[in-house]
Amino acid sequence: MKLIGNITFKGDKSISHRAIMLASICNGESIIANVPDSEDINSTISALRNCGISIKKNNYQLTIIGNTFKTPKKEINCQNSGTTMRLLSGLLSFKKIKCSLIGDSSLSRRPMDRIVGPMNELGIKATSNKGYPPINLIDFKDTKLDNITIDLPSAQVKSCIIFSLLGTRKKIRIYEKFQTRNHLELMIKSLFKELITVNEEYIEINPINCQKMNGFNIEIPGDISSASYFIVAASLIDKSRLVINNLLLNKSRIGIIDSLIKMGANIDISYDKKMNSLNEPTGTVIINGVKALRAVNISPDHIPSMIDEIPILSLACAYAKGQSTISGLDELKYKESNRLNGIYNILSSMGVDVKLNKNSIKINGSNKLYNTNKLNNCNDHRLAMMISIAQMKENNLIEYPECINISFPDFKNILDKVIS
Ligand code: S3P
């Protein structure tokens, strides 16, 4: 069995959330093409509709009429989506909408002090339930700060802060201790240049009249996190060949490709000459399967560029020659499930020699994995897809649990198309 084909992916989930939210605060109509029909994106759409925003869906294209906010009649349910809850809290603070944001049982266990703390520092009266949802947005004052520093490696925190500061009356700088995905900065810079200054050191939000932001027309490039399952699978299976077009290749997101290349994968990248309208680099990635990958050491500073790809990277390590070490995985404990424990349990159940030590994991590769079916995916989409790829590689029955629809409803269709 091998993977052969030419494929593309629906738009990147992180960029889609941000584009939809940005459109909601612009005047008039925005058109956003290639938006995935994933449950997380639908959570953002329904949350904004509950705040009075008109969003029409036509296949994978959204038409959004912005700036018609009204206070929601009841709590806003962000369901499973941490990005929805964290970014929307910032956005609704900018719009001075008093409301409460809730989530499902997984989201209700995820830390929110990371946004409530900085929002309070900025002058927004917001509360959480002892650091967890619900979040209540209570009152909004102009910030007195000149700068704010983000201590955690979290793009969600950064984007929450940027959204909340859009109506600032004075310049304010945001410093990040760790570099994280920069989609919102790039998007604002490409559409409303005068609003933001971005350089290696800081992001500066400039005081401008946000009432002047007008709707836009963009297309979202293919989701690199969804593609990662196929990039790993094709790398692991000799004689595979996949060509992926129109893929997001932002440096802050392609840690998985860099890591696989270090492991000896045969991956060729060609960047599109013209930058995508969002200032995002895109391109074509060609993967040819190899006989074997070799072990790799990943240090903490590389983790933000592949934070959602650690489960599938761990599976690649489980098949690589030698012992791999991935360090700096603290943030994995706070995802849709405790993914660090999840990875450990899944790989151990498959017979892999794996050791967990606080925030790092050591994986001894082997040629074959066992018992790949009926494993506990913790109802976490990324763990579920990691397991499906192991099942495929071992020629076992491939399971497609429903939770995969959280990020990647096309997963099965695309896999069916390329398996030969
Ligand atoms: C995301 C950032 C990451 C990632 C999440 C999506 C985003 O979370 O894990 O799936 O769109 O900003 P953190 O920023 O909390 O690490």
Short mmCIF file of C-alpha atoms and ligand atoms in Angstrom, two decimals:
data_model
loop_
_atom_site.label_atom_id
_atom_site.label_comp_id
_atom_site.label_asym_id
_atom_site.label_seq_id
_atom_site.Cartn_x
_atom_site.Cartn_y
_atom_site.Cartn_z
CA MET A 1 0.00 0.00 0.00
CA LYS A 2 1.15 3.53 -0.75
CA LEU A 3 -0.21 7.07 -1.04
CA ILE A 4 -0.35 8.55 -4.53
CA GLY A 5 -2.05 11.71 -5.72
CA ASN A 6 -2.41 15.40 -6.21
CA ILE A 7 -4.33 17.03 -3.36
CA THR A 8 -5.36 20.37 -1.90
CA PHE A 9 -6.82 21.23 1.48
CA LYS A 10 -9.58 23.51 2.63
CA GLY A 11 -8.47 26.78 4.19
CA ASP A 12 -6.33 26.95 7.30
CA LYS A 13 -8.41 26.88 10.48
CA SER A 14 -6.38 29.50 12.38
CA ILE A 15 -6.52 31.97 9.51
CA SER A 16 -10.23 31.29 8.93
CA HIS A 17 -11.19 32.08 12.55
CA ARG A 18 -9.27 35.35 12.34
CA ALA A 19 -10.61 36.38 8.93
CA ILE A 20 -14.23 35.76 9.98
CA MET A 21 -13.78 37.75 13.18
CA LEU A 22 -12.02 40.60 11.38
CA ALA A 23 -14.80 40.73 8.76
CA SER A 24 -17.36 41.02 11.56
CA ILE A 25 -15.86 44.37 12.65
CA CYS A 26 -15.53 45.84 9.15
CA ASN A 27 -18.15 47.96 7.42
CA GLY A 28 -20.22 46.29 4.73
CA GLU A 29 -19.64 43.06 2.93
CA SER A 30 -16.62 40.75 3.12
CA ILE A 31 -16.24 37.62 1.05
CA ILE A 32 -14.01 34.85 2.36
CA ALA A 33 -13.34 31.87 0.10
CA ASN A 34 -12.05 28.36 0.88
CA VAL A 35 -13.31 28.32 4.48
CA PRO A 36 -13.36 24.78 5.97
CA ASP A 37 -16.68 23.33 7.09
CA SER A 38 -15.14 22.23 10.38
CA GLU A 39 -17.01 22.27 13.68
CA ASP A 40 -14.57 24.76 15.22
CA ILE A 41 -15.14 27.24 12.40
CA ASN A 42 -18.87 26.68 12.67
CA SER A 43 -18.58 27.56 16.37
CA THR A 44 -17.08 30.93 15.47
CA ILE A 45 -19.77 31.51 12.82
CA SER A 46 -22.66 30.68 15.14
CA ALA A 47 -21.15 32.73 18.01
CA LEU A 48 -20.96 35.80 15.77
CA ARG A 49 -24.46 35.22 14.39
CA ASN A 50 -25.69 35.24 17.99
CA CYS A 51 -24.07 38.67 18.32
CA GLY A 52 -26.06 40.04 15.38
CA ILE A 53 -23.64 39.45 12.50
CA SER A 54 -25.05 38.14 9.22
CA ILE A 55 -22.95 35.30 7.81
CA LYS A 56 -24.10 33.43 4.70
CA LYS A 57 -22.49 30.19 3.58
CA ASN A 58 -22.33 29.06 0.00
CA ASN A 59 -20.24 25.92 -0.33
CA TYR A 60 -16.94 27.00 1.13
CA GLN A 61 -17.47 30.72 0.66
CA LEU A 62 -18.74 33.05 3.37
CA THR A 63 -20.41 36.41 2.85
CA ILE A 64 -20.28 38.47 6.03
CA ILE A 65 -21.91 41.82 6.71
CA GLY A 66 -19.92 43.45 9.48
CA ASN A 67 -20.47 45.92 12.28
CA THR A 68 -24.07 45.09 13.13
CA PHE A 69 -23.30 43.88 16.68
CA LYS A 70 -25.94 43.60 19.34
CA THR A 71 -25.76 42.18 22.84
CA PRO A 72 -26.52 38.44 22.68
CA LYS A 73 -29.69 37.28 24.43
CA LYS A 74 -27.94 34.37 26.16
CA GLU A 75 -24.47 32.98 26.74
CA ILE A 76 -22.29 32.50 23.68
CA ASN A 77 -21.47 28.81 23.29
CA CYS A 78 -17.98 28.32 21.85
CA GLN A 79 -18.43 24.52 22.01
CA ASN A 80 -15.05 22.76 21.64
CA SER A 81 -13.16 25.72 20.20
CA GLY A 82 -10.52 27.39 22.38
CA THR A 83 -9.65 29.74 19.53
CA THR A 84 -13.27 30.92 19.35
CA MET A 85 -13.48 31.58 23.09
CA ARG A 86 -10.11 33.29 23.46
CA LEU A 87 -10.15 35.44 20.32
CA LEU A 88 -13.81 36.36 20.58
CA SER A 89 -13.30 37.55 24.16
CA GLY A 90 -10.84 40.11 22.81
CA LEU A 91 -13.02 41.04 19.84
CA LEU A 92 -16.18 41.51 21.93
CA SER A 93 -14.22 43.63 24.43
CA PHE A 94 -13.21 45.91 21.58
CA LYS A 95 -16.92 46.17 20.64
CA LYS A 96 -17.81 46.68 24.35
CA ILE A 97 -20.33 43.82 24.31
CA LYS A 98 -21.17 42.64 27.81
CA CYS A 99 -21.73 38.89 27.68
CA SER A 100 -20.76 35.46 28.89
CA LEU A 101 -18.83 32.82 26.91
CA ILE A 102 -19.24 29.12 27.67
CA GLY A 103 -17.98 25.86 26.12
CA ASP A 104 -18.42 22.08 26.08
CA SER A 105 -16.96 19.83 28.78
CA SER A 106 -13.48 19.83 27.19
CA LEU A 107 -13.35 23.61 26.72
CA SER A 108 -14.70 24.10 30.25
CA ARG A 109 -11.52 22.43 31.54
CA ARG A 110 -9.13 24.64 29.55
CA PRO A 111 -7.27 27.53 31.18
CA MET A 112 -8.63 31.01 30.59
CA ASP A 113 -6.54 32.92 33.14
CA ARG A 114 -4.03 33.33 30.29
CA ILE A 115 -6.43 35.79 28.59
CA VAL A 116 -8.33 37.14 31.58
CA GLY A 117 -5.04 38.25 33.26
CA PRO A 118 -3.79 40.36 30.33
CA MET A 119 -7.31 41.69 29.62
CA ASN A 120 -7.57 42.88 33.23
CA GLU A 121 -4.11 44.47 32.92
CA LEU A 122 -5.37 46.36 29.88
CA GLY A 123 -8.38 47.74 31.78
CA ILE A 124 -11.04 45.27 30.69
CA LYS A 125 -13.16 43.96 33.53
CA ALA A 126 -13.46 40.27 32.70
CA THR A 127 -13.77 37.28 35.00
CA SER A 128 -13.44 33.53 34.73
CA ASN A 129 -14.51 30.70 37.00
CA LYS A 130 -11.27 30.21 38.99
CA GLY A 131 -9.27 30.40 35.77
CA TYR A 132 -11.70 28.33 33.65
CA PRO A 133 -14.80 29.13 31.55
CA PRO A 134 -17.26 30.75 31.59
CA ILE A 135 -15.69 34.09 30.80
CA ASN A 136 -17.78 37.11 31.70
CA LEU A 137 -17.12 40.42 29.94
CA ILE A 138 -18.31 43.06 32.37
CA ASP A 139 -16.84 46.50 31.65
CA PHE A 140 -14.39 48.14 29.30
CA LYS A 141 -12.00 51.06 29.87
CA ASP A 142 -9.37 52.54 27.59
CA THR A 143 -5.99 51.08 28.40
CA LYS A 144 -3.43 53.16 30.27
CA LEU A 145 -0.56 50.88 29.32
CA ASP A 146 2.14 51.69 26.76
CA ASN A 147 3.13 48.08 26.35
CA ILE A 148 2.24 44.57 27.38
CA THR A 149 4.34 41.40 27.40
CA ILE A 150 2.98 37.92 26.71
CA ASP A 151 4.76 35.32 28.82
CA LEU A 152 3.23 32.16 27.37
CA PRO A 153 3.93 30.76 23.90
CA SER A 154 0.33 31.32 22.78
CA ALA A 155 -0.93 32.90 19.57
CA GLN A 156 -4.44 32.74 20.99
CA VAL A 157 -3.43 35.06 23.83
CA LYS A 158 -1.66 37.40 21.39
CA SER A 159 -4.64 37.52 19.02
CA CYS A 160 -7.06 38.12 21.90
CA ILE A 161 -4.96 41.11 22.96
CA ILE A 162 -4.66 42.47 19.41
CA PHE A 163 -8.43 42.28 18.85
CA SER A 164 -9.15 43.93 22.19
CA LEU A 165 -6.79 46.80 21.36
CA LEU A 166 -8.11 47.67 17.92
CA GLY A 167 -9.93 50.75 19.17
CA THR A 168 -6.95 52.05 21.17
CA ARG A 169 -6.58 55.84 21.55
CA LYS A 170 -2.81 55.68 21.89
CA LYS A 171 0.02 53.55 20.57
CA ILE A 172 0.58 50.34 22.46
CA ARG A 173 3.27 47.74 21.92
CA ILE A 174 2.89 44.01 22.37
CA TYR A 175 6.02 41.98 23.17
CA GLU A 176 6.07 38.18 22.86
CA LYS A 177 8.56 36.10 24.86
CA PHE A 178 8.14 33.29 22.30
CA GLN A 179 7.39 33.74 18.63
CA THR A 180 4.03 32.25 17.73
CA ARG A 181 1.89 32.15 14.59
CA ASN A 182 1.45 35.65 13.22
CA HIS A 183 -1.64 35.35 10.99
CA LEU A 184 -3.68 38.14 12.57
CA GLU A 185 -0.80 40.63 12.37
CA LEU A 186 -0.14 39.75 8.73
CA MET A 187 -3.85 39.96 7.87
CA ILE A 188 -4.33 43.38 9.49
CA LYS A 189 -1.11 44.63 7.90
CA SER A 190 -2.19 43.50 4.44
CA LEU A 191 -5.71 44.95 4.74
CA PHE A 192 -5.34 47.99 7.06
CA LYS A 193 -1.68 48.92 6.92
CA GLU A 194 -1.91 52.05 9.07
CA LEU A 195 -3.39 50.10 12.00
CA ILE A 196 -0.36 48.01 12.87
CA THR A 197 3.43 48.02 12.86
CA VAL A 198 5.10 44.62 12.97
CA ASN A 199 8.79 43.94 13.38
CA GLU A 200 11.05 41.29 14.91
CA GLU A 201 10.84 42.90 18.35
CA TYR A 202 7.24 43.96 18.83
CA ILE A 203 3.79 44.54 17.38
CA GLU A 204 2.49 48.10 17.69
CA ILE A 205 -1.20 48.89 17.48
CA ASN A 206 -1.72 52.43 16.23
CA PRO A 207 -4.64 54.65 17.18
CA ILE A 208 -6.77 55.08 14.05
CA ASN A 209 -10.45 55.38 13.44
CA CYS A 210 -11.54 51.77 13.24
CA GLN A 211 -14.92 52.89 11.91
CA LYS A 212 -13.09 53.26 8.61
CA MET A 213 -12.25 49.57 8.23
CA ASN A 214 -14.13 48.31 5.19
CA GLY A 215 -15.02 44.79 4.11
CA PHE A 216 -12.57 42.71 2.10
CA ASN A 217 -12.37 39.81 -0.31
CA ILE A 218 -9.85 37.04 0.41
CA GLU A 219 -9.14 33.36 -0.11
CA ILE A 220 -7.71 31.23 2.69
CA PRO A 221 -4.69 29.06 1.78
CA GLY A 222 -4.70 25.28 2.49
CA ASP A 223 -4.48 24.11 6.10
CA ILE A 224 -0.96 22.97 6.97
CA SER A 225 -2.14 21.24 10.17
CA SER A 226 -4.60 19.08 8.23
CA ALA A 227 -1.96 18.42 5.57
CA SER A 228 0.54 17.26 8.21
CA TYR A 229 -1.19 13.84 8.55
CA PHE A 230 -0.68 13.26 4.83
CA ILE A 231 2.87 14.63 4.80
CA VAL A 232 3.86 12.24 7.60
CA ALA A 233 1.95 9.28 6.14
CA ALA A 234 3.50 9.69 2.67
CA SER A 235 6.98 10.13 4.22
CA LEU A 236 6.58 6.90 6.18
CA ILE A 237 5.44 4.73 3.29
CA ASP A 238 8.08 3.92 0.69
CA LYS A 239 7.11 4.59 -2.96
CA SER A 240 4.38 7.04 -1.96
CA ARG A 241 4.19 10.32 -3.84
CA LEU A 242 1.89 13.17 -2.89
CA VAL A 243 1.75 16.60 -4.47
CA ILE A 244 0.04 19.24 -2.31
CA ASN A 245 -0.83 22.55 -3.95
CA ASN A 246 -1.84 25.91 -2.45
CA LEU A 247 -0.56 25.02 0.99
CA LEU A 248 0.05 27.59 3.73
CA LEU A 249 3.83 27.76 4.25
CA ASN A 250 4.12 30.46 6.91
CA LYS A 251 7.41 29.91 8.80
CA SER A 252 5.63 30.01 12.14
CA ARG A 253 3.63 26.91 11.09
CA ILE A 254 5.95 24.61 9.16
CA GLY A 255 7.93 23.09 12.03
CA ILE A 256 6.54 19.68 11.07
CA ILE A 257 8.07 19.89 7.58
CA ASP A 258 11.43 21.10 8.95
CA SER A 259 11.44 18.24 11.47
CA LEU A 260 10.60 15.58 8.89
CA ILE A 261 13.36 16.85 6.61
CA LYS A 262 15.80 16.52 9.55
CA MET A 263 14.55 12.94 9.91
CA GLY A 264 15.52 12.18 6.32
CA ALA A 265 12.11 12.63 4.67
CA ASN A 266 12.12 13.41 0.96
CA ILE A 267 10.11 16.64 0.85
CA ASP A 268 10.43 19.28 -1.81
CA ILE A 269 8.99 22.78 -1.28
CA SER A 270 8.42 25.35 -3.98
CA TYR A 271 7.03 28.69 -2.87
CA ASP A 272 4.44 30.46 -5.03
CA LYS A 273 6.04 33.53 -6.61
CA LYS A 274 3.22 35.88 -5.80
CA MET A 275 2.45 36.30 -2.11
CA ASN A 276 -1.12 35.40 -1.19
CA SER A 277 -3.39 38.44 -0.64
CA LEU A 278 -3.05 37.97 3.13
CA ASN A 279 0.77 38.34 3.04
CA GLU A 280 0.95 34.62 3.73
CA PRO A 281 3.55 32.50 1.89
CA THR A 282 2.02 29.53 0.06
CA GLY A 283 3.37 26.88 -2.25
CA THR A 284 3.52 23.32 -3.48
CA VAL A 285 4.92 20.51 -1.37
CA ILE A 286 5.96 17.21 -2.93
CA ILE A 287 6.52 14.22 -0.67
CA ASN A 288 8.19 11.02 -1.84
CA GLY A 289 8.12 8.15 0.65
CA VAL A 290 11.43 6.83 1.96
CA LYS A 291 12.52 3.40 3.27
CA ALA A 292 13.07 4.69 6.81
CA LEU A 293 13.16 7.92 8.78
CA ARG A 294 15.78 8.54 11.46
CA ALA A 295 15.29 9.83 15.01
CA VAL A 296 15.30 13.55 15.77
CA ASN A 297 15.77 15.87 18.76
CA ILE A 298 13.31 18.75 18.96
CA SER A 299 14.09 21.56 21.41
CA PRO A 300 11.48 23.78 23.14
CA ASP A 301 12.03 26.81 20.89
CA HIS A 302 10.79 24.83 17.88
CA ILE A 303 7.54 23.68 19.49
CA PRO A 304 5.31 26.74 18.75
CA SER A 305 5.80 26.24 15.00
CA MET A 306 4.32 22.71 15.23
CA ILE A 307 2.28 22.77 18.42
CA ASP A 308 -0.72 21.01 16.85
CA GLU A 309 1.45 18.57 14.91
CA ILE A 310 3.19 16.95 17.92
CA PRO A 311 0.82 13.93 17.93
CA ILE A 312 1.53 13.08 14.28
CA LEU A 313 5.24 13.90 14.66
CA SER A 314 5.34 11.47 17.61
CA LEU A 315 3.95 8.77 15.35
CA ALA A 316 6.69 9.52 12.79
CA CYS A 317 9.24 9.15 15.64
CA ALA A 318 7.64 5.83 16.61
CA TYR A 319 8.63 4.50 13.17
CA ALA A 320 12.04 6.21 12.96
CA LYS A 321 15.41 4.50 13.56
CA GLY A 322 16.80 5.41 16.98
CA GLN A 323 15.61 7.42 19.96
CA SER A 324 13.86 10.76 19.39
CA THR A 325 13.41 13.39 22.11
CA ILE A 326 10.80 16.14 21.94
CA SER A 327 11.10 18.73 24.73
CA GLY A 328 9.16 21.77 25.89
CA LEU A 329 5.72 20.17 25.66
CA ASP A 330 4.05 21.83 28.65
CA GLU A 331 1.41 23.57 26.50
CA LEU A 332 0.25 20.20 25.11
CA LYS A 333 -1.38 19.50 28.48
CA TYR A 334 -3.88 22.30 27.89
CA LYS A 335 -5.25 21.38 24.47
CA GLU A 336 -8.61 19.73 23.70
CA SER A 337 -7.29 16.93 25.93
CA ASN A 338 -4.04 16.45 27.83
CA ARG A 339 -2.26 15.53 24.61
CA LEU A 340 1.04 14.74 26.30
CA ASN A 341 -0.56 11.94 28.32
CA GLY A 342 -2.67 10.99 25.28
CA ILE A 343 0.39 10.51 23.05
CA TYR A 344 2.16 8.53 25.77
CA ASN A 345 -0.82 6.23 26.33
CA ILE A 346 -1.50 5.68 22.63
CA LEU A 347 2.12 4.90 21.74
CA SER A 348 2.55 2.64 24.80
CA SER A 349 -0.61 0.74 23.90
CA MET A 350 0.82 0.22 20.41
CA GLY A 351 3.92 -1.38 21.95
CA VAL A 352 6.28 1.56 21.47
CA ASP A 353 9.09 2.08 23.98
CA VAL A 354 8.18 5.62 25.11
CA LYS A 355 9.15 7.58 28.20
CA LEU A 356 7.42 10.63 29.58
CA ASN A 357 9.40 13.01 31.76
CA LYS A 358 7.55 16.16 32.89
CA ASN A 359 7.47 18.17 29.66
CA SER A 360 9.41 15.95 27.32
CA ILE A 361 8.93 12.64 25.64
CA LYS A 362 11.47 10.06 24.45
CA ILE A 363 10.39 7.68 21.72
CA ASN A 364 12.34 4.61 20.56
CA GLY A 365 11.37 3.84 17.00
CA SER A 366 10.46 0.39 15.71
CA ASN A 367 9.37 -1.14 12.41
CA LYS A 368 5.98 -2.26 13.53
CA LEU A 369 3.23 -1.03 15.84
CA TYR A 370 0.61 -3.31 17.42
CA ASN A 371 -2.99 -3.11 18.69
CA THR A 372 -3.77 0.02 16.71
CA ASN A 373 -7.56 -0.35 16.97
CA LYS A 374 -10.03 0.72 19.66
CA LEU A 375 -7.52 2.97 21.40
CA ASN A 376 -8.57 5.87 23.61
CA ASN A 377 -8.41 9.08 21.53
CA CYS A 378 -9.70 11.18 24.49
CA ASN A 379 -12.29 12.57 22.05
CA ASP A 380 -9.49 14.71 20.66
CA HIS A 381 -9.44 15.18 16.87
CA ARG A 382 -5.66 15.34 16.55
CA LEU A 383 -5.10 12.17 18.58
CA ALA A 384 -7.85 10.43 16.58
CA MET A 385 -6.15 11.26 13.25
CA MET A 386 -2.76 10.17 14.60
CA ILE A 387 -4.34 6.78 15.41
CA SER A 388 -6.02 6.54 11.95
CA ILE A 389 -2.63 7.03 10.24
CA ALA A 390 -1.08 4.28 12.42
CA GLN A 391 -3.98 1.97 11.46
CA MET A 392 -3.41 2.73 7.78
CA LYS A 393 0.35 2.12 8.00
CA GLU A 394 -0.29 -1.23 9.73
CA ASN A 395 -2.92 -2.22 7.14
CA ASN A 396 -5.55 -2.43 9.87
CA LEU A 397 -9.12 -1.21 9.71
CA ILE A 398 -9.03 2.60 9.65
CA GLU A 399 -11.39 4.15 12.19
CA TYR A 400 -12.76 7.64 11.63
CA PRO A 401 -14.26 8.84 14.92
CA GLU A 402 -16.67 11.75 14.79
CA CYS A 403 -14.36 14.10 16.70
CA ILE A 404 -12.22 14.38 13.52
CA ASN A 405 -14.91 16.79 12.22
CA ILE A 406 -13.73 19.36 14.78
CA SER A 407 -10.93 20.35 12.40
CA PHE A 408 -10.92 18.14 9.32
CA PRO A 409 -14.22 16.74 7.98
CA ASP A 410 -12.53 15.87 4.63
CA PHE A 411 -9.93 13.61 6.28
CA LYS A 412 -11.55 10.31 5.23
CA ASN A 413 -12.40 11.44 1.67
CA ILE A 414 -8.87 12.63 0.98
CA LEU A 415 -7.30 9.52 2.51
CA ASP A 416 -9.62 7.26 0.44
CA LYS A 417 -8.60 9.19 -2.66
CA VAL A 418 -4.85 8.73 -2.22
CA ILE A 419 -4.53 5.19 -0.83
CA SER A 420 -3.53 2.82 -3.64
C1 S3P B 1 -4.12 28.46 17.58
C2 S3P B 1 -2.99 28.49 18.37
C3 S3P B 1 -2.50 27.34 19.11
C4 S3P B 1 -3.05 26.04 18.55
C5 S3P B 1 -4.51 26.11 18.31
C6 S3P B 1 -4.86 27.21 17.34
C7 S3P B 1 -4.59 29.70 16.98
O1 S3P B 1 -2.91 27.47 20.45
O2 S3P B 1 -2.75 24.98 19.43
O3 S3P B 1 -4.99 24.88 17.80
O4 S3P B 1 -5.36 29.66 16.01
O5 S3P B 1 -4.17 30.75 17.47
P1 S3P B 1 -2.03 28.35 21.47
O6 S3P B 1 -1.88 29.66 20.85
O7 S3P B 1 -2.80 28.42 22.74
O8 S3P B 1 -0.76 27.58 21.61
#
